[in-house]
PDB file of C-alpha atoms in Angstrom:
ATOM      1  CA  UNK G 150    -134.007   7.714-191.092  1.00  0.00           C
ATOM      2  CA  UNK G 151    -130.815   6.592-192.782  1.00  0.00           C
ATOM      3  CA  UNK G 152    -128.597   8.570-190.144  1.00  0.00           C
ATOM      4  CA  UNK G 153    -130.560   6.472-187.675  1.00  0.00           C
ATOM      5  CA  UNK G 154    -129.716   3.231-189.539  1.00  0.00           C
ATOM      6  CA  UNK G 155    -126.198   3.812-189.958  1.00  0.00           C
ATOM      7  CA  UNK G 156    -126.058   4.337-186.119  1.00  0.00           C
ATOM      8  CA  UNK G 157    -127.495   0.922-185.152  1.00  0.00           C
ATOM      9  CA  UNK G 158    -125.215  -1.195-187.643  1.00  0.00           C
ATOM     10  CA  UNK G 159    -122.140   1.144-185.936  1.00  0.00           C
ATOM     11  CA  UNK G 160    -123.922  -0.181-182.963  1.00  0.00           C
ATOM     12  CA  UNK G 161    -124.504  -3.373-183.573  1.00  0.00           C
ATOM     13  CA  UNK G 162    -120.489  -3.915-184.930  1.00  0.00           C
ATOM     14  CA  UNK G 163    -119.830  -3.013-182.140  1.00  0.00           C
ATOM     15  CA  UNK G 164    -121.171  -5.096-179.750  1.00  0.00           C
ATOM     16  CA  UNK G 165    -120.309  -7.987-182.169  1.00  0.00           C
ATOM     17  CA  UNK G 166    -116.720  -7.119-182.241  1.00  0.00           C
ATOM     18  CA  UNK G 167    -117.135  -6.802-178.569  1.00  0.00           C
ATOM     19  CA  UNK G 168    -118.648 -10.592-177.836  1.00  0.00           C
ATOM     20  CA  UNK G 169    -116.104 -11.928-180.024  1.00  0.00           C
ATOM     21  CA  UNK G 170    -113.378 -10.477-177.565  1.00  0.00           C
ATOM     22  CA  UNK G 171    -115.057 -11.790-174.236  1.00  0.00           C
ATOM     23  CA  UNK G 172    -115.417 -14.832-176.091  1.00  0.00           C
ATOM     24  CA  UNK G 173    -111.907 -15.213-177.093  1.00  0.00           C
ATOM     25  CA  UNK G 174    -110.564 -14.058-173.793  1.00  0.00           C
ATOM     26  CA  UNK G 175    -112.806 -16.345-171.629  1.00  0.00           C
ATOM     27  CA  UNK G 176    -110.893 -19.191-173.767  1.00  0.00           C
ATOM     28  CA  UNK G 177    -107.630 -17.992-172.900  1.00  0.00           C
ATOM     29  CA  UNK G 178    -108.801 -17.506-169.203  1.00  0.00           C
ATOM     30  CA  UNK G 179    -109.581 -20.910-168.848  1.00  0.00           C
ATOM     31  CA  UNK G 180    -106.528 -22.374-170.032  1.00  0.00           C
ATOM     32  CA  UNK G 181    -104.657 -19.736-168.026  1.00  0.00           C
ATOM     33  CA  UNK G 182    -106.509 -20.876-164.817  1.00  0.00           C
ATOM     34  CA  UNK G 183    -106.110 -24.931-165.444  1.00  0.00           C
ATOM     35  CA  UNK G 184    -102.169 -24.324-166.173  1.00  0.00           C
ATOM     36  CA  UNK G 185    -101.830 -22.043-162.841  1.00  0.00           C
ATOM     37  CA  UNK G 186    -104.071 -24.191-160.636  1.00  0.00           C
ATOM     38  CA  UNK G 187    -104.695 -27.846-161.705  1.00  0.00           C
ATOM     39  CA  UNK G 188    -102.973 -30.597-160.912  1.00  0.00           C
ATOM     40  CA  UNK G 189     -99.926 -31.958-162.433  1.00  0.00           C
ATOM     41  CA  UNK G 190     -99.917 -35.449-164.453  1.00  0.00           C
ATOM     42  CA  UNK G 191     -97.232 -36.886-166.533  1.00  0.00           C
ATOM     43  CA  UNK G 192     -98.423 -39.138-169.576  1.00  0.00           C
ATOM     44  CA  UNK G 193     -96.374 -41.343-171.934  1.00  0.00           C
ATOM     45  CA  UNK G 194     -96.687 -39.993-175.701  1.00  0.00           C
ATOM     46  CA  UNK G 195     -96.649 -43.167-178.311  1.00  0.00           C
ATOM     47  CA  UNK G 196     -95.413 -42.338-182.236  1.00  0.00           C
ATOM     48  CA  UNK G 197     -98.167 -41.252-184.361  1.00  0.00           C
ATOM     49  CA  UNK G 198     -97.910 -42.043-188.394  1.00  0.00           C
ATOM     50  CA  UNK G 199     -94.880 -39.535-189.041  1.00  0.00           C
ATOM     51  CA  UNK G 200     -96.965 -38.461-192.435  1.00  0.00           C
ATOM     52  CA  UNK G 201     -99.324 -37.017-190.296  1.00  0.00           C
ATOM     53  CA  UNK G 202     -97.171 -36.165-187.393  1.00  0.00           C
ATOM     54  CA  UNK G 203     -95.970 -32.734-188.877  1.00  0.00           C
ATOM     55  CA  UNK G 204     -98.323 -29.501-189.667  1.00  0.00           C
ATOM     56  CA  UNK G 205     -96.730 -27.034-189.659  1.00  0.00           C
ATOM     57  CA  UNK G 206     -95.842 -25.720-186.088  1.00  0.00           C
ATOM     58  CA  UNK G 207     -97.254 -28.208-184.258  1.00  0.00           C
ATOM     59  CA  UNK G 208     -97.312 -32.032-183.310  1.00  0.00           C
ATOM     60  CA  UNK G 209     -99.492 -34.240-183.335  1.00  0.00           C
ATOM     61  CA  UNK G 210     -99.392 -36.533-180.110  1.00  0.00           C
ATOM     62  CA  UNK G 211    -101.528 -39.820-179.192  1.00  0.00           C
ATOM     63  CA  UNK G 212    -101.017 -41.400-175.618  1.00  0.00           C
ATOM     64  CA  UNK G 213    -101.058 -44.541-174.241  1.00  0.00           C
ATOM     65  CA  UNK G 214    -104.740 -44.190-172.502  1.00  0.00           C
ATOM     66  CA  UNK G 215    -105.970 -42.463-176.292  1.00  0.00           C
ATOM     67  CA  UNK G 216    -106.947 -46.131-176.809  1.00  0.00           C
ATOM     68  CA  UNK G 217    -108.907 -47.552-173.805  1.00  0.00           C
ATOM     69  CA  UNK G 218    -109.223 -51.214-173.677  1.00  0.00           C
ATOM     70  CA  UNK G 219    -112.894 -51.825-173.453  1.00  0.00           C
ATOM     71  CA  UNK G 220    -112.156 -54.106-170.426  1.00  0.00           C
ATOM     72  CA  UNK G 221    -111.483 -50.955-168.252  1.00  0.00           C
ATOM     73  CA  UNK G 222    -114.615 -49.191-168.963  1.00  0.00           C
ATOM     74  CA  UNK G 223    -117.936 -49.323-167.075  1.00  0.00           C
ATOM     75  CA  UNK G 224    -121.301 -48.153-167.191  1.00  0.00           C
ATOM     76  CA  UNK G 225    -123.429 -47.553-170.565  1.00  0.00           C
ATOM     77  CA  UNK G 226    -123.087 -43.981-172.515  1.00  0.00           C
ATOM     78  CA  UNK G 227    -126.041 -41.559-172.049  1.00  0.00           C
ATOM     79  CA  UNK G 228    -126.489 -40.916-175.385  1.00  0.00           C
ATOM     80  CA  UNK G 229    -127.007 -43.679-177.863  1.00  0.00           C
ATOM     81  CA  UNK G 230    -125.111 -41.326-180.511  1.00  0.00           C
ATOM     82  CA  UNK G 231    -123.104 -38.492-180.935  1.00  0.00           C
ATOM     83  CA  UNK G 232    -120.027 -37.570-178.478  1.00  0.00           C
ATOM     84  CA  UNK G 233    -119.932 -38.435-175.173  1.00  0.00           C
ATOM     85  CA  UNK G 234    -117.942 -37.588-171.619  1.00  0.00           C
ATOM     86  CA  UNK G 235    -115.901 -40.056-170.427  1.00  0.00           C
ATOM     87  CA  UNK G 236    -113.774 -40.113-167.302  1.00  0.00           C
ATOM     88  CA  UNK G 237    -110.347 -41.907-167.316  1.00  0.00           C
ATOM     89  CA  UNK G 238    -108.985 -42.402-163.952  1.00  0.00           C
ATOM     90  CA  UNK G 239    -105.255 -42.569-163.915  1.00  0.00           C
ATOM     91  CA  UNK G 240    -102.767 -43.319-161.525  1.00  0.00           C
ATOM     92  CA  UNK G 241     -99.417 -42.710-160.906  1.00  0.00           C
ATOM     93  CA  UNK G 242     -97.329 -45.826-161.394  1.00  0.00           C
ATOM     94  CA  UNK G 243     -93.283 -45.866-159.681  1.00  0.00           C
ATOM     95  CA  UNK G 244     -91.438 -44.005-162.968  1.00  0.00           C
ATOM     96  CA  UNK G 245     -93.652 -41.040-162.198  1.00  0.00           C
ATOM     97  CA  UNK G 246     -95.704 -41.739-165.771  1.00  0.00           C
ATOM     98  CA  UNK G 247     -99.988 -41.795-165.305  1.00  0.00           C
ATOM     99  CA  UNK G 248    -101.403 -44.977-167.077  1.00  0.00           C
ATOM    100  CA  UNK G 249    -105.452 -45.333-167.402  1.00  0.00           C
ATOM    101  CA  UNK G 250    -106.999 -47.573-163.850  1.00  0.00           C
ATOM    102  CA  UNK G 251    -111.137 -47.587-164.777  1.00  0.00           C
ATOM    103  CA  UNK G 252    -113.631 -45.262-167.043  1.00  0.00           C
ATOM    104  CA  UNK G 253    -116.920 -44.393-166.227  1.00  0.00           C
ATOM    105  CA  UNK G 254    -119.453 -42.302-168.116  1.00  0.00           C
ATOM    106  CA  UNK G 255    -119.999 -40.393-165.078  1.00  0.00           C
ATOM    107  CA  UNK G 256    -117.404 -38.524-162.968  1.00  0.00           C
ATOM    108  CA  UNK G 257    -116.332 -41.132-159.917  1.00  0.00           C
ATOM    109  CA  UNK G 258    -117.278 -39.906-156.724  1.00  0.00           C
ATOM    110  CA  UNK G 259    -113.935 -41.176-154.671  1.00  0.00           C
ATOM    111  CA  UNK G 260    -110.163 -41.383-155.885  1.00  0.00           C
ATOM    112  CA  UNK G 261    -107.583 -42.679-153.844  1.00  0.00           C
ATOM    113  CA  UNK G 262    -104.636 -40.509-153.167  1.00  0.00           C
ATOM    114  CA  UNK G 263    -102.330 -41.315-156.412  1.00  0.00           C
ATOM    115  CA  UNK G 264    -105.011 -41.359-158.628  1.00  0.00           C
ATOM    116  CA  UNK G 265    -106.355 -38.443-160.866  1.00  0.00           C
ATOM    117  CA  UNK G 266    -109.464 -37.911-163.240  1.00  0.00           C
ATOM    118  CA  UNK G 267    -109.011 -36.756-166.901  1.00  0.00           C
ATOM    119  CA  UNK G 268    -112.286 -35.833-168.962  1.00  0.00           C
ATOM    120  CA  UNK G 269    -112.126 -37.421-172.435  1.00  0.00           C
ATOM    121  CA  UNK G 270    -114.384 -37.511-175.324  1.00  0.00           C
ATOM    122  CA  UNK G 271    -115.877 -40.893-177.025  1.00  0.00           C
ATOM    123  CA  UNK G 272    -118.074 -40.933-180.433  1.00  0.00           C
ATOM    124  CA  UNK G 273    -120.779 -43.400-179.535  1.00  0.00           C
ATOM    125  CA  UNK G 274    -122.045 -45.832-180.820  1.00  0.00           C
ATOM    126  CA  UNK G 275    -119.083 -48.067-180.827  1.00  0.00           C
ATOM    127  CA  UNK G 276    -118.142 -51.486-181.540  1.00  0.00           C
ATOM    128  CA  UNK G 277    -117.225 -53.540-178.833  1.00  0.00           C
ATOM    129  CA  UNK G 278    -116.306 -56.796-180.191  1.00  0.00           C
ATOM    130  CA  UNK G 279    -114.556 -58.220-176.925  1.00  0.00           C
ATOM    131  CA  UNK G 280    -113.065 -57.298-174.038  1.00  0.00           C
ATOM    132  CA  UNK G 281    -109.754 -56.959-175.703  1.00  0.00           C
ATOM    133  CA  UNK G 282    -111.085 -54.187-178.476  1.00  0.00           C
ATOM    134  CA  UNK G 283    -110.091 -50.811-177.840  1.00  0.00           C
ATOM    135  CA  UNK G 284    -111.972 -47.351-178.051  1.00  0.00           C
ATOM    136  CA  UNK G 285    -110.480 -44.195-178.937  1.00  0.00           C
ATOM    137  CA  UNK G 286    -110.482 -41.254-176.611  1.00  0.00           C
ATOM    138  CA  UNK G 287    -109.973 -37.284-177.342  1.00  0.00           C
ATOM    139  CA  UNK G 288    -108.482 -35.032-174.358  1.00  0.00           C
ATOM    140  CA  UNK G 289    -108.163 -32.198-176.180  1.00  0.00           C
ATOM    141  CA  UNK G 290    -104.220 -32.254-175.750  1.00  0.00           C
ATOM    142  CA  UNK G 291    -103.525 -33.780-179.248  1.00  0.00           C
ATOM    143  CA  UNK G 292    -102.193 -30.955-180.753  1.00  0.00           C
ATOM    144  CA  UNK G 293     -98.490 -29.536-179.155  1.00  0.00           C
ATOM    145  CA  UNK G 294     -97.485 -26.136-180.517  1.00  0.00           C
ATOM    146  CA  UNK G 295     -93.671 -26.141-180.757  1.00  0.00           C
ATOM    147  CA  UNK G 296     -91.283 -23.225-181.995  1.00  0.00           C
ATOM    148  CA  UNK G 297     -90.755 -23.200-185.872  1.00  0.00           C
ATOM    149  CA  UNK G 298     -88.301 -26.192-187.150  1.00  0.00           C
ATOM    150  CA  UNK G 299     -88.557 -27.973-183.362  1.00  0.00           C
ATOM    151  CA  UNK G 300     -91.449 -29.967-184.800  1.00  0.00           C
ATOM    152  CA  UNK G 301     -88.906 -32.542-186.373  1.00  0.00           C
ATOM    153  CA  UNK G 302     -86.933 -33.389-182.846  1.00  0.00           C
ATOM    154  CA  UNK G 303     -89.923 -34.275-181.405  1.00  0.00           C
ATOM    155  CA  UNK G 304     -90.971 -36.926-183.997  1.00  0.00           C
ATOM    156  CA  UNK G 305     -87.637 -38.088-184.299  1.00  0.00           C
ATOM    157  CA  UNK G 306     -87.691 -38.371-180.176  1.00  0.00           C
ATOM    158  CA  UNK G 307     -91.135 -40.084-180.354  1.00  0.00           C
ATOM    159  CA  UNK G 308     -89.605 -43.127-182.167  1.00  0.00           C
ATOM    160  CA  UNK G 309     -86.121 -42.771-180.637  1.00  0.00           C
ATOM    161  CA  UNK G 310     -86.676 -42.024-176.792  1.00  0.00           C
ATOM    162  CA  UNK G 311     -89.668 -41.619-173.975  1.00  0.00           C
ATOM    163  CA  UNK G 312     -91.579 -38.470-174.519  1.00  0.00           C
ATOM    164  CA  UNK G 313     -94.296 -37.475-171.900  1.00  0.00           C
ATOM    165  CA  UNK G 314     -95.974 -34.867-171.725  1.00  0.00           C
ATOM    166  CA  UNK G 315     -96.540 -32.874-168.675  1.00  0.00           C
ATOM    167  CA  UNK G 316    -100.443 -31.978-167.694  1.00  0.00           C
ATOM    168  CA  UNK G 317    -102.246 -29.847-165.491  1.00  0.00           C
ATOM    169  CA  UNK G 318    -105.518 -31.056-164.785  1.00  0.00           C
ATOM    170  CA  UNK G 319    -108.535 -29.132-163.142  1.00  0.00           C
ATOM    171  CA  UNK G 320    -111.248 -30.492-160.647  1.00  0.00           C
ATOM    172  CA  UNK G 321    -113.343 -31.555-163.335  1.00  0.00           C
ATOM    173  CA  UNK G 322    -110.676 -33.379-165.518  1.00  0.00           C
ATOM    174  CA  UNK G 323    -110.125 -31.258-167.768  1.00  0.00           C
ATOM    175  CA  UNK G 324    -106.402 -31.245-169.391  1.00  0.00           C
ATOM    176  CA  UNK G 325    -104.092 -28.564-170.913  1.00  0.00           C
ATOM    177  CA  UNK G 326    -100.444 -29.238-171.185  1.00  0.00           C
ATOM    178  CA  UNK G 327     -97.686 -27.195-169.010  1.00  0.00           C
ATOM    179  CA  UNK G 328     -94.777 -28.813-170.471  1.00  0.00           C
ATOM    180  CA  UNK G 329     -92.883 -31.826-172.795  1.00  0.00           C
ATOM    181  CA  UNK G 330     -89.864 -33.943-171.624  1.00  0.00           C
ATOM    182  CA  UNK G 331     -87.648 -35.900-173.956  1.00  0.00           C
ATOM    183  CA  UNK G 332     -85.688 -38.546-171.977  1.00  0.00           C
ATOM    184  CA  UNK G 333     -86.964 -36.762-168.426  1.00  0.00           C
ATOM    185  CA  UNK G 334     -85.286 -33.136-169.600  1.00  0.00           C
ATOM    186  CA  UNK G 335     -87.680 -30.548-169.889  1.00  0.00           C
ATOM    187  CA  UNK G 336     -87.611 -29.058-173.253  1.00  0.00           C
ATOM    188  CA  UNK G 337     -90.325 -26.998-174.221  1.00  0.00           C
ATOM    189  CA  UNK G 338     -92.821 -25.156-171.329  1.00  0.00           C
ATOM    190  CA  UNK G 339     -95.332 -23.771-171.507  1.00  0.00           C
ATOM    191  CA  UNK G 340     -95.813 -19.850-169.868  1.00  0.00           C
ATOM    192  CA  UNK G 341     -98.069 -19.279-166.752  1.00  0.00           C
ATOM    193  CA  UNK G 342     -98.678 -15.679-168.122  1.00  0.00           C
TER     194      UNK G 342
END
């Protein structure tokens, strides 16, 4: 009986082990399939509080549409708490750089030709005071990994110079970035595997 036991939890770690590793991969899958196929965007970073703009090997980055104006958003959220989906439609203005259109709580059913969808996050409920208040949106591209000591160029480029980000969106919005420019030069990018 204990032979038998012994064999089940040798088993058992492994299958666990082995859904851990699916898991992990399917993860890495996905963001490998968004960066080869989705579509490109390029969005505007804005400075972020410099005392939490550095952790270690990575930046932190807010955009221009990370703040909605509540003016731009329709519908009502379907849930009365907790996150919600939101979807930003952006458009791509003459310097190249996306900038937020409308939001919906549901994913629009036509886009015109320079216009994109990106699927962003909202804690409900929210305040709404007017229709200038603002309500914050997570993308999921917050976080930039840079190469060790690079960190501090970007911060300083944040305040000194335009810093976009380069995006490539999937069919149902969702964002992982290819790519950052400082000034319109290409400086870090990200691999396609």
């Amino acid at each position: 009986m204990n032979l038998l036991k012994k064999r089940w939890l040798y088993v058992a770690a492994i299958i666990a082990a082995l859904l851990q590793t699916i898991v992990m991969l399917a993860g890495v899958q996905q963001r490998i399939s968004i960066l080869r196929n989705g579509t490109e965007v390029v969005l505007r970073t804005m400075p972020v509080d410099p005392r939490d703009l550095m952790r270690g090997d990575f930046v932190t980055l807010s955009y221009e549409i990370s703040r909605l104006p509540a003016r731009l958003i329709s519908g009502e959220p379907p849930h009365k708490s907790g996150l919600n989906y939101i979807y930003v439609v952006v458009a791509k203005q003459a310097d190249g750089v996306w900038a937020a259109d409308r939001a919906q709580y549901t994913r629009p059913d036509a886009l015109k030709d320079n216009e994109m969808v990106l699927r962003g996050e909202v804690e409900a409920p929210f305040q709404i005071y007017d229709e200038n208040s603002t309500i914050p949106v997570v993308y999921g591209i917050e976080r930039y990994y840079v190469p060790e000591g690079e960190g501090l160029a970007v911060e300083h480029a944040q305040r000194d110079s335009a810093v976009d980000i380069v995006l490539s969106v999937n069919e149902k919005g969702v964002a992982a970035i290819r790519a950052l420019r400082i000034d319109g030069k290409q400086v870090f990018d990200e691999p396609l595997f």
